Amino acid sequence: MQVNLIRGLLQDGDAQRAEEILNACVHCGFCTATCPTYVETGNELDSPRGRIYLIKEMLETGRATAVTRRHLDRCVTCQSCETTCPSGVDYHHLVAIGRHTSEQLAPRNPAERLIRAALRRLLLSPRLLRILLALGRACSPLLPAAVRRTYFPLREPDWLGTRVAAGDSAQGAAVILVPGCIQPSLRPETDQALARILDHFAVPLLAPGAAGCCGAASFHTSGEDQARALARRNIDCWWQLYQQREVRAIVTTASGCGVHLKDYPALLQADPIYGEKARALAHLVRDPVELLEELSQQQPGLLPRELGAGKQYAFHCPCTLQHGQGLNGRVERLLMHMGVALPTIEDAHLCCGSAGTYSLLQPTMARALRAAKLRHLQATGPDVIVTANIGCQLHLQGGTETPVRHWLELVADALNQPHAE
């Protein structure tokens, strides 16, 4: 499309990127069929194509309104449209530019800014989160069943988790664990499962305390500068380890964090020092499925082979795994190799509505998307729903009594069972 951006509205790097992305769009409309918000509302402005027009108009006129911001906010950033797009439109980077610009041209009201700041503060304060969860647990009998299932399961949480830091004495190429912000408090068993699996493969696992939140939640709640600061802190920590010993991979068990970690080079592209380090480390960032595929090839016969005996499972592939990281079908193939029979899920490409903080900031749309997703998942009659992202896990669990677990837990639970290649 013909693009005439206003000079000075964007920084040079963003302006060039926005113009390239806008020029790539050919208005074909293929994206509308795979956009969950457009499927739900039928509103062109809630489709990728409609949002691209809104961003183009804003960048060419220097004007935006609350309507512009509302439709950009309503995007779940699932990147399903990018998987579908025949022109390779880099939509999620354009939306990031559009959201940041719309907030400058049409600032949020004080209440909205306060809510987003409070979310960032909570997610970046593990101690505060633990205190609030402890208070909630004490009051849990008075809370709705959906809230109890999601945040206060009968299992008492292990606040300290499994001690996975192997220390300097560990031998061999190590895996660096990125624990995330809420998973250690709400679902510590996920990282514990990864620790057990890597121990089974005799792979050292490091959980350096200096690293922390990946910054995705900050980036998507108007805290772009904070997100970059968090990325720099993590890179400093990993770079030191990278210089000291052989590192096999940098891994997070949350696919939502994983897609953001893999995007660090783009996030820090304007930073001459950290941008280069981010590019150097980017090839080490792995999703657990990539790591387990690699380990099972190097050490065949160690993965369990009778994983799914006696239960029916349904797998929800998070958008951040299938679209963001381009790993669609990989977990499913690995689980089926280990004996799990997984049914085909209708509209599996559509988002469940979690999308990080989206389920809190856009609850009406998030619940509608969850209802559609659970309808398709539960149509297969599962005893357990399995996923690969903490956000999806919590969001789905809030809408169903069927247990929702991370797929790594299934693998870890079966490690002591007999197996043969």
CSV table of C-alpha atoms in Angstrom, one decimal:
chain,number,residue,atom,x,y,z
A,1,MET,CA,0.0,0.0,0.0
A,2,GLN,CA,1.0,3.6,-0.5
A,3,VAL,CA,2.4,4.9,2.7
A,4,ASN,CA,3.3,8.5,3.7
A,5,LEU,CA,4.3,8.6,7.3
A,6,ILE,CA,4.6,11.9,9.2
A,7,ARG,CA,8.2,12.7,9.8
A,8,GLY,CA,9.3,12.9,13.5
A,9,LEU,CA,6.3,10.9,14.9
A,10,LEU,CA,8.4,7.8,15.2
A,11,GLN,CA,12.0,7.1,15.9
A,12,ASP,CA,14.0,6.3,12.7
A,13,GLY,CA,14.2,2.6,13.3
A,14,ASP,CA,10.5,2.3,14.1
A,15,ALA,CA,9.5,4.5,11.2
A,16,GLN,CA,11.4,2.3,8.8
A,17,ARG,CA,10.0,-0.9,10.2
A,18,ALA,CA,6.4,0.5,10.2
A,19,GLU,CA,6.7,1.5,6.6
A,20,GLU,CA,8.1,-1.8,5.5
A,21,ILE,CA,5.4,-3.7,7.3
A,22,LEU,CA,2.6,-1.5,5.9
A,23,ASN,CA,4.0,-1.8,2.4
A,24,ALA,CA,3.9,-5.6,2.7
A,25,CYS,CA,0.2,-5.8,3.3
A,26,VAL,CA,-1.8,-6.4,0.1
A,27,HIS,CA,-5.3,-6.2,1.7
A,28,CYS,CA,-6.1,-9.9,0.8
A,29,GLY,CA,-8.2,-10.5,3.9
A,30,PHE,CA,-6.9,-14.0,4.5
A,31,CYS,CA,-6.1,-12.9,8.1
A,32,THR,CA,-9.7,-12.2,9.0
A,33,ALA,CA,-10.7,-15.9,9.0
A,34,THR,CA,-7.9,-16.8,11.5
A,35,CYS,CA,-8.3,-13.7,13.8
A,36,PRO,CA,-10.1,-14.8,17.0
A,37,THR,CA,-11.5,-11.3,17.8
A,38,TYR,CA,-12.9,-10.8,14.2
A,39,VAL,CA,-14.4,-14.3,14.3
A,40,GLU,CA,-16.1,-13.3,17.6
A,41,THR,CA,-17.3,-9.8,16.7
A,42,GLY,CA,-17.4,-9.6,12.9
A,43,ASN,CA,-16.1,-6.1,13.1
A,44,GLU,CA,-13.5,-5.2,10.5
A,45,LEU,CA,-11.7,-3.0,13.0
A,46,ASP,CA,-11.2,-6.0,15.2
A,47,SER,CA,-9.3,-7.8,12.4
A,48,PRO,CA,-5.6,-7.5,11.5
A,49,ARG,CA,-6.4,-5.8,8.3
A,50,GLY,CA,-8.7,-3.3,10.0
A,51,ARG,CA,-6.1,-2.5,12.7
A,52,ILE,CA,-3.4,-2.0,10.0
A,53,TYR,CA,-5.7,0.6,8.4
A,54,LEU,CA,-6.1,2.3,11.8
A,55,ILE,CA,-2.3,2.3,12.4
A,56,LYS,CA,-1.6,3.6,8.9
A,57,GLU,CA,-4.1,6.5,9.3
A,58,MET,CA,-2.6,7.3,12.7
A,59,LEU,CA,0.9,7.4,11.4
A,60,GLU,CA,0.0,9.5,8.4
A,61,THR,CA,-2.2,12.0,10.2
A,62,GLY,CA,-0.6,12.2,13.6
A,63,ARG,CA,-4.0,11.7,15.2
A,64,ALA,CA,-5.5,9.0,17.3
A,65,THR,CA,-8.6,8.5,19.5
A,66,ALA,CA,-9.8,6.2,22.2
A,67,VAL,CA,-11.5,4.2,19.4
A,68,THR,CA,-8.1,3.6,17.8
A,69,ARG,CA,-6.6,2.5,21.1
A,70,ARG,CA,-9.6,0.3,22.0
A,71,HIS,CA,-9.3,-1.8,18.8
A,72,LEU,CA,-5.6,-2.1,19.2
A,73,ASP,CA,-6.0,-3.2,22.8
A,74,ARG,CA,-8.5,-5.8,21.8
A,75,CYS,CA,-5.9,-7.6,19.7
A,76,VAL,CA,-4.7,-10.7,21.6
A,77,THR,CA,-1.4,-10.6,19.6
A,78,CYS,CA,-1.8,-14.3,18.9
A,79,GLN,CA,0.0,-14.0,15.6
A,80,SER,CA,-2.4,-16.4,13.9
A,81,CYS,CA,-2.7,-13.9,11.2
A,82,GLU,CA,1.0,-14.0,10.5
A,83,THR,CA,0.8,-17.8,10.1
A,84,THR,CA,-1.9,-17.3,7.5
A,85,CYS,CA,-0.5,-14.2,5.7
A,86,PRO,CA,0.8,-15.0,2.2
A,87,SER,CA,2.8,-11.7,2.2
A,88,GLY,CA,4.7,-12.3,5.4
A,89,VAL,CA,3.3,-9.2,7.1
A,90,ASP,CA,5.2,-8.7,10.5
A,91,TYR,CA,1.9,-7.7,12.2
A,92,HIS,CA,2.8,-8.1,15.9
A,93,HIS,CA,5.7,-5.6,15.6
A,94,LEU,CA,3.5,-3.2,13.8
A,95,VAL,CA,0.8,-3.5,16.5
A,96,ALA,CA,3.5,-2.8,19.2
A,97,ILE,CA,4.5,0.4,17.3
A,98,GLY,CA,0.8,1.3,16.9
A,99,ARG,CA,-0.1,0.8,20.6
A,100,HIS,CA,2.9,2.8,21.8
A,101,THR,CA,2.1,5.7,19.4
A,102,SER,CA,-1.7,5.7,20.2
A,103,GLU,CA,-0.9,6.1,23.9
A,104,GLN,CA,1.2,9.1,23.1
A,105,LEU,CA,-1.5,10.7,20.8
A,106,ALA,CA,-4.5,9.6,22.9
A,107,PRO,CA,-3.3,9.1,26.5
A,108,ARG,CA,-5.2,6.7,28.7
A,109,ASN,CA,-7.3,8.0,31.6
A,110,PRO,CA,-5.8,7.9,35.1
A,111,ALA,CA,-7.8,4.8,36.1
A,112,GLU,CA,-6.5,2.8,33.1
A,113,ARG,CA,-2.9,3.9,33.7
A,114,LEU,CA,-3.3,2.9,37.4
A,115,ILE,CA,-4.6,-0.6,36.6
A,116,ARG,CA,-1.7,-1.3,34.2
A,117,ALA,CA,0.9,0.1,36.6
A,118,ALA,CA,-0.6,-2.1,39.4
A,119,LEU,CA,-0.4,-5.2,37.3
A,120,ARG,CA,3.2,-4.5,36.4
A,121,ARG,CA,4.0,-3.9,40.1
A,122,LEU,CA,2.3,-7.1,41.2
A,123,LEU,CA,4.0,-9.3,38.5
A,124,LEU,CA,7.4,-7.9,39.4
A,125,SER,CA,7.0,-8.4,43.1
A,126,PRO,CA,7.1,-12.1,44.0
A,127,ARG,CA,6.9,-11.3,47.7
A,128,LEU,CA,3.8,-9.2,47.3
A,129,LEU,CA,2.2,-11.9,45.1
A,130,ARG,CA,2.9,-14.5,47.7
A,131,ILE,CA,1.3,-12.4,50.4
A,132,LEU,CA,-1.8,-11.8,48.4
A,133,LEU,CA,-2.1,-15.5,47.5
A,134,ALA,CA,-1.7,-16.4,51.1
A,135,LEU,CA,-4.5,-14.0,52.1
A,136,GLY,CA,-6.6,-15.4,49.2
A,137,ARG,CA,-6.0,-19.0,50.3
A,138,ALA,CA,-7.2,-18.1,53.8
A,139,CYS,CA,-10.4,-16.7,52.3
A,140,SER,CA,-10.7,-19.3,49.6
A,141,PRO,CA,-13.9,-21.0,51.0
A,142,LEU,CA,-15.7,-17.7,50.4
A,143,LEU,CA,-14.5,-17.3,46.8
A,144,PRO,CA,-16.2,-18.5,43.6
A,145,ALA,CA,-15.3,-22.1,42.5
A,146,ALA,CA,-13.6,-20.8,39.4
A,147,VAL,CA,-11.2,-18.6,41.4
A,148,ARG,CA,-10.4,-21.5,43.8
A,149,ARG,CA,-9.7,-23.9,40.9
A,150,THR,CA,-7.4,-21.3,39.2
A,151,TYR,CA,-5.5,-19.8,42.0
A,152,PHE,CA,-6.0,-21.9,45.1
A,153,PRO,CA,-5.9,-25.6,44.2
A,154,LEU,CA,-6.1,-28.1,47.1
A,155,ARG,CA,-2.4,-28.8,46.7
A,156,GLU,CA,-0.3,-26.5,49.0
A,157,PRO,CA,2.1,-24.6,46.9
A,158,ASP,CA,5.8,-25.1,47.4
A,159,TRP,CA,6.9,-21.5,47.6
A,160,LEU,CA,10.6,-22.4,47.4
A,161,GLY,CA,10.1,-24.9,44.6
A,162,THR,CA,12.7,-27.4,43.7
A,163,ARG,CA,16.3,-26.3,44.1
A,164,VAL,CA,17.4,-26.6,40.5
A,165,ALA,CA,20.6,-24.5,40.6
A,166,ALA,CA,23.4,-26.9,39.9
A,167,GLY,CA,26.2,-24.6,40.8
A,168,ASP,CA,29.8,-24.3,39.4
A,169,SER,CA,30.5,-28.0,40.2
A,170,ALA,CA,28.0,-29.3,37.7
A,171,GLN,CA,29.6,-30.8,34.6
A,172,GLY,CA,28.6,-30.6,30.9
A,173,ALA,CA,26.7,-28.0,28.9
A,174,ALA,CA,24.1,-26.5,31.2
A,175,VAL,CA,20.5,-25.3,30.7
A,176,ILE,CA,19.6,-21.9,32.2
A,177,LEU,CA,16.1,-21.8,33.5
A,178,VAL,CA,14.0,-18.6,33.2
A,179,PRO,CA,11.4,-19.0,36.0
A,180,GLY,CA,9.1,-16.2,35.0
A,181,CYS,CA,7.0,-14.0,37.4
A,182,ILE,CA,3.9,-15.9,38.5
A,183,GLN,CA,4.6,-19.6,37.7
A,184,PRO,CA,6.9,-20.2,40.7
A,185,SER,CA,4.1,-19.1,43.0
A,186,LEU,CA,1.0,-20.5,41.2
A,187,ARG,CA,2.3,-23.6,39.5
A,188,PRO,CA,5.8,-24.5,40.9
A,189,GLU,CA,5.3,-28.1,39.8
A,190,THR,CA,6.0,-27.1,36.1
A,191,ASP,CA,9.6,-26.0,36.6
A,192,GLN,CA,10.0,-28.9,39.1
A,193,ALA,CA,8.9,-31.2,36.2
A,194,LEU,CA,11.6,-29.8,33.9
A,195,ALA,CA,14.2,-30.2,36.6
A,196,ARG,CA,13.3,-33.9,37.0
A,197,ILE,CA,13.4,-34.5,33.3
A,198,LEU,CA,16.8,-32.9,32.9
A,199,ASP,CA,18.1,-34.7,35.8
A,200,HIS,CA,16.9,-37.9,34.1
A,201,PHE,CA,19.0,-36.9,31.1
A,202,ALA,CA,22.0,-35.9,33.4
A,203,VAL,CA,21.8,-32.3,32.1
A,204,PRO,CA,22.9,-29.6,34.6
A,205,LEU,CA,20.1,-27.0,35.2
A,206,LEU,CA,20.9,-23.5,36.5
A,207,ALA,CA,18.4,-21.1,37.9
A,208,PRO,CA,20.4,-17.9,38.5
A,209,GLY,CA,18.7,-15.7,41.1
A,210,ALA,CA,19.8,-12.5,39.3
A,211,ALA,CA,17.5,-13.2,36.4
A,212,GLY,CA,13.8,-12.8,36.6
A,213,CYS,CA,10.7,-11.7,34.7
A,214,CYS,CA,11.2,-11.8,30.9
A,215,GLY,CA,9.4,-8.4,30.5
A,216,ALA,CA,6.5,-9.6,28.3
A,217,ALA,CA,3.8,-8.5,30.7
A,218,SER,CA,5.4,-5.0,31.1
A,219,PHE,CA,5.7,-4.7,27.3
A,220,HIS,CA,2.0,-5.4,26.8
A,221,THR,CA,0.8,-3.1,29.6
A,222,SER,CA,2.3,0.2,28.4
A,223,GLY,CA,5.7,-0.4,30.1
A,224,GLU,CA,8.0,-0.8,27.1
A,225,ASP,CA,10.9,1.0,28.8
A,226,GLN,CA,10.6,-1.3,31.8
A,227,ALA,CA,10.5,-4.3,29.5
A,228,ARG,CA,13.8,-3.3,28.0
A,229,ALA,CA,15.3,-2.8,31.4
A,230,LEU,CA,14.2,-6.3,32.4
A,231,ALA,CA,15.7,-7.7,29.2
A,232,ARG,CA,19.0,-6.0,29.9
A,233,ARG,CA,19.1,-7.4,33.4
A,234,ASN,CA,18.5,-10.9,32.2
A,235,ILE,CA,21.1,-10.6,29.4
A,236,ASP,CA,23.7,-9.4,32.0
A,237,CYS,CA,23.0,-12.5,34.1
A,238,TRP,CA,23.0,-14.9,31.2
A,239,TRP,CA,26.0,-13.3,29.5
A,240,GLN,CA,28.1,-13.9,32.6
A,241,LEU,CA,27.2,-17.6,32.6
A,242,TYR,CA,27.7,-17.8,28.9
A,243,GLN,CA,31.3,-16.4,29.3
A,244,GLN,CA,32.1,-18.7,32.2
A,245,ARG,CA,30.8,-22.1,31.0
A,246,GLU,CA,29.2,-24.0,28.1
A,247,VAL,CA,25.5,-23.3,27.9
A,248,ARG,CA,23.3,-25.7,26.0
A,249,ALA,CA,20.1,-23.6,26.1
A,250,ILE,CA,18.1,-20.9,27.8
A,251,VAL,CA,14.7,-22.3,28.6
A,252,THR,CA,11.4,-21.2,30.0
A,253,THR,CA,8.5,-23.6,30.6
A,254,ALA,CA,6.0,-20.8,29.7
A,255,SER,CA,5.7,-20.5,25.9
A,256,GLY,CA,4.5,-16.9,26.4
A,257,CYS,CA,7.8,-16.0,28.0
A,258,GLY,CA,9.6,-18.0,25.3
A,259,VAL,CA,8.3,-16.1,22.4
A,260,HIS,CA,9.2,-12.8,24.1
A,261,LEU,CA,12.8,-14.0,24.9
A,262,LYS,CA,13.2,-15.0,21.3
A,263,ASP,CA,12.2,-11.4,20.4
A,264,TYR,CA,14.9,-9.8,22.5
A,265,PRO,CA,17.0,-8.9,19.4
A,266,ALA,CA,14.0,-6.9,18.0
A,267,LEU,CA,13.2,-5.4,21.4
A,268,LEU,CA,16.7,-4.1,21.8
A,269,GLN,CA,17.6,-3.4,18.2
A,270,ALA,CA,18.3,0.2,18.9
A,271,ASP,CA,20.7,-0.6,21.8
A,272,PRO,CA,24.2,-0.9,20.4
A,273,ILE,CA,25.5,-2.9,23.3
A,274,TYR,CA,22.6,-5.1,24.4
A,275,GLY,CA,21.2,-5.5,20.9
A,276,GLU,CA,24.4,-7.3,19.9
A,277,LYS,CA,24.4,-9.5,23.1
A,278,ALA,CA,20.7,-10.3,22.5
A,279,ARG,CA,21.5,-11.5,19.0
A,280,ALA,CA,24.4,-13.6,20.3
A,281,LEU,CA,22.2,-15.3,22.9
A,282,ALA,CA,19.1,-15.6,20.8
A,283,HIS,CA,20.2,-18.9,19.3
A,284,LEU,CA,20.3,-20.4,22.8
A,285,VAL,CA,16.7,-19.7,23.6
A,286,ARG,CA,14.7,-22.9,23.4
A,287,ASP,CA,11.2,-24.1,24.1
A,288,PRO,CA,11.2,-27.3,26.2
A,289,VAL,CA,9.9,-29.3,23.3
A,290,GLU,CA,12.9,-28.3,21.2
A,291,LEU,CA,15.2,-29.2,24.1
A,292,LEU,CA,13.6,-32.6,24.7
A,293,GLU,CA,13.6,-33.4,21.0
A,294,GLU,CA,17.3,-32.8,20.9
A,295,LEU,CA,18.0,-34.8,24.1
A,296,SER,CA,15.9,-37.7,23.0
A,297,GLN,CA,17.9,-37.9,19.7
A,298,GLN,CA,21.2,-37.7,21.6
A,299,GLN,CA,20.1,-40.2,24.2
A,300,PRO,CA,17.5,-42.5,22.6
A,301,GLY,CA,15.5,-44.7,24.9
A,302,LEU,CA,15.3,-42.4,27.9
A,303,LEU,CA,11.8,-41.0,27.3
A,304,PRO,CA,8.9,-43.0,28.7
A,305,ARG,CA,6.8,-44.9,26.1
A,306,GLU,CA,3.5,-45.6,28.0
A,307,LEU,CA,2.6,-42.0,29.0
A,308,GLY,CA,-1.1,-41.9,28.3
A,309,ALA,CA,-2.2,-45.3,29.7
A,310,GLY,CA,-5.7,-45.2,31.2
A,311,LYS,CA,-6.6,-41.5,30.5
A,312,GLN,CA,-7.9,-39.4,27.7
A,313,TYR,CA,-6.0,-36.2,27.0
A,314,ALA,CA,-6.7,-33.1,24.9
A,315,PHE,CA,-3.9,-30.8,24.0
A,316,HIS,CA,-4.3,-27.0,23.7
A,317,CYS,CA,-1.4,-25.6,21.7
A,318,PRO,CA,-0.8,-22.0,22.9
A,319,CYS,CA,-0.7,-19.3,20.3
A,320,THR,CA,2.8,-18.3,21.5
A,321,LEU,CA,3.9,-21.9,20.7
A,322,GLN,CA,2.2,-22.5,17.4
A,323,HIS,CA,2.2,-19.0,15.9
A,324,GLY,CA,4.8,-17.0,17.9
A,325,GLN,CA,7.5,-19.7,17.9
A,326,GLY,CA,6.4,-21.7,14.9
A,327,LEU,CA,6.4,-25.0,16.8
A,328,ASN,CA,2.9,-26.1,15.9
A,329,GLY,CA,2.5,-29.9,16.2
A,330,ARG,CA,5.8,-30.5,17.9
A,331,VAL,CA,4.6,-31.2,21.5
A,332,GLU,CA,1.8,-33.3,20.0
A,333,ARG,CA,4.2,-35.5,18.1
A,334,LEU,CA,6.5,-35.9,21.1
A,335,LEU,CA,3.6,-36.9,23.4
A,336,MET,CA,2.2,-39.3,20.8
A,337,HIS,CA,5.7,-40.8,20.5
A,338,MET,CA,5.5,-41.5,24.2
A,339,GLY,CA,2.1,-43.2,23.9
A,340,VAL,CA,-0.4,-40.4,24.4
A,341,ALA,CA,-3.4,-40.6,22.0
A,342,LEU,CA,-4.3,-37.0,21.1
A,343,PRO,CA,-7.5,-36.2,19.2
A,344,THR,CA,-7.8,-33.4,16.6
A,345,ILE,CA,-9.2,-30.2,18.1
A,346,GLU,CA,-11.5,-28.1,16.0
A,347,ASP,CA,-10.3,-24.5,15.4
A,348,ALA,CA,-7.1,-25.3,17.3
A,349,HIS,CA,-5.4,-22.3,15.7
A,350,LEU,CA,-7.7,-19.8,17.5
A,351,CYS,CA,-6.6,-18.2,20.8
A,352,CYS,CA,-8.1,-19.3,24.2
A,353,GLY,CA,-8.3,-15.6,25.3
A,354,SER,CA,-5.5,-15.7,27.9
A,355,ALA,CA,-2.8,-13.7,26.2
A,356,GLY,CA,-0.9,-12.8,29.3
A,357,THR,CA,-2.7,-9.9,31.0
A,358,TYR,CA,-5.3,-9.7,28.3
A,359,SER,CA,-7.8,-11.9,30.3
A,360,LEU,CA,-7.6,-9.2,33.1
A,361,LEU,CA,-7.7,-6.2,30.9
A,362,GLN,CA,-10.3,-7.5,28.3
A,363,PRO,CA,-12.4,-9.9,30.4
A,364,THR,CA,-15.5,-10.0,28.2
A,365,MET,CA,-13.6,-10.9,25.0
A,366,ALA,CA,-11.3,-13.3,27.0
A,367,ARG,CA,-14.2,-15.2,28.4
A,368,ALA,CA,-15.9,-15.5,25.1
A,369,LEU,CA,-12.8,-16.9,23.5
A,370,ARG,CA,-12.3,-19.3,26.4
A,371,ALA,CA,-15.8,-20.6,26.1
A,372,ALA,CA,-15.3,-21.4,22.4
A,373,LYS,CA,-11.9,-23.0,23.1
A,374,LEU,CA,-13.2,-25.2,26.0
A,375,ARG,CA,-16.2,-26.2,23.9
A,376,HIS,CA,-13.9,-27.7,21.2
A,377,LEU,CA,-11.5,-29.2,23.8
A,378,GLN,CA,-14.1,-30.9,25.9
A,379,ALA,CA,-16.0,-32.2,22.8
A,380,THR,CA,-13.3,-34.9,22.7
A,381,GLY,CA,-14.1,-36.0,26.3
A,382,PRO,CA,-10.8,-35.6,28.0
A,383,ASP,CA,-9.9,-36.5,31.5
A,384,VAL,CA,-7.1,-34.0,31.4
A,385,ILE,CA,-6.5,-30.9,29.3
A,386,VAL,CA,-2.8,-30.3,28.6
A,387,THR,CA,-1.1,-27.1,27.5
A,388,ALA,CA,2.3,-25.5,27.4
A,389,ASN,CA,1.8,-22.0,28.9
A,390,ILE,CA,1.0,-20.9,32.4
A,391,GLY,CA,-1.4,-18.2,31.2
A,392,CYS,CA,-3.4,-20.6,29.1
A,393,GLN,CA,-3.4,-23.1,31.9
A,394,LEU,CA,-4.8,-20.7,34.5
A,395,HIS,CA,-7.3,-19.1,32.1
A,396,LEU,CA,-8.7,-22.5,30.9
A,397,GLN,CA,-8.8,-23.9,34.5
A,398,GLY,CA,-11.0,-20.9,35.4
A,399,GLY,CA,-13.7,-22.1,33.0
A,400,THR,CA,-13.7,-25.9,33.6
A,401,GLU,CA,-13.5,-28.5,36.3
A,402,THR,CA,-11.4,-30.7,34.1
A,403,PRO,CA,-7.8,-30.6,35.3
A,404,VAL,CA,-5.5,-28.5,33.2
A,405,ARG,CA,-1.8,-29.4,33.4
A,406,HIS,CA,1.4,-28.6,31.7
A,407,TRP,CA,2.7,-31.3,29.4
A,408,LEU,CA,6.0,-31.5,31.1
A,409,GLU,CA,4.2,-32.8,34.2
A,410,LEU,CA,3.0,-35.8,32.3
A,411,VAL,CA,6.5,-36.6,31.1
A,412,ALA,CA,8.0,-36.1,34.6
A,413,ASP,CA,5.3,-38.3,36.3
A,414,ALA,CA,6.1,-41.2,33.9
A,415,LEU,CA,9.9,-41.2,34.3
A,416,ASN,CA,9.9,-44.1,36.7
A,417,GLN,CA,7.7,-46.2,34.5
A,418,PRO,CA,9.3,-49.0,32.4
A,419,HIS,CA,10.2,-47.8,28.9
A,420,ALA,CA,11.9,-49.3,25.9
A,421,GLU,CA,12.8,-47.9,22.5
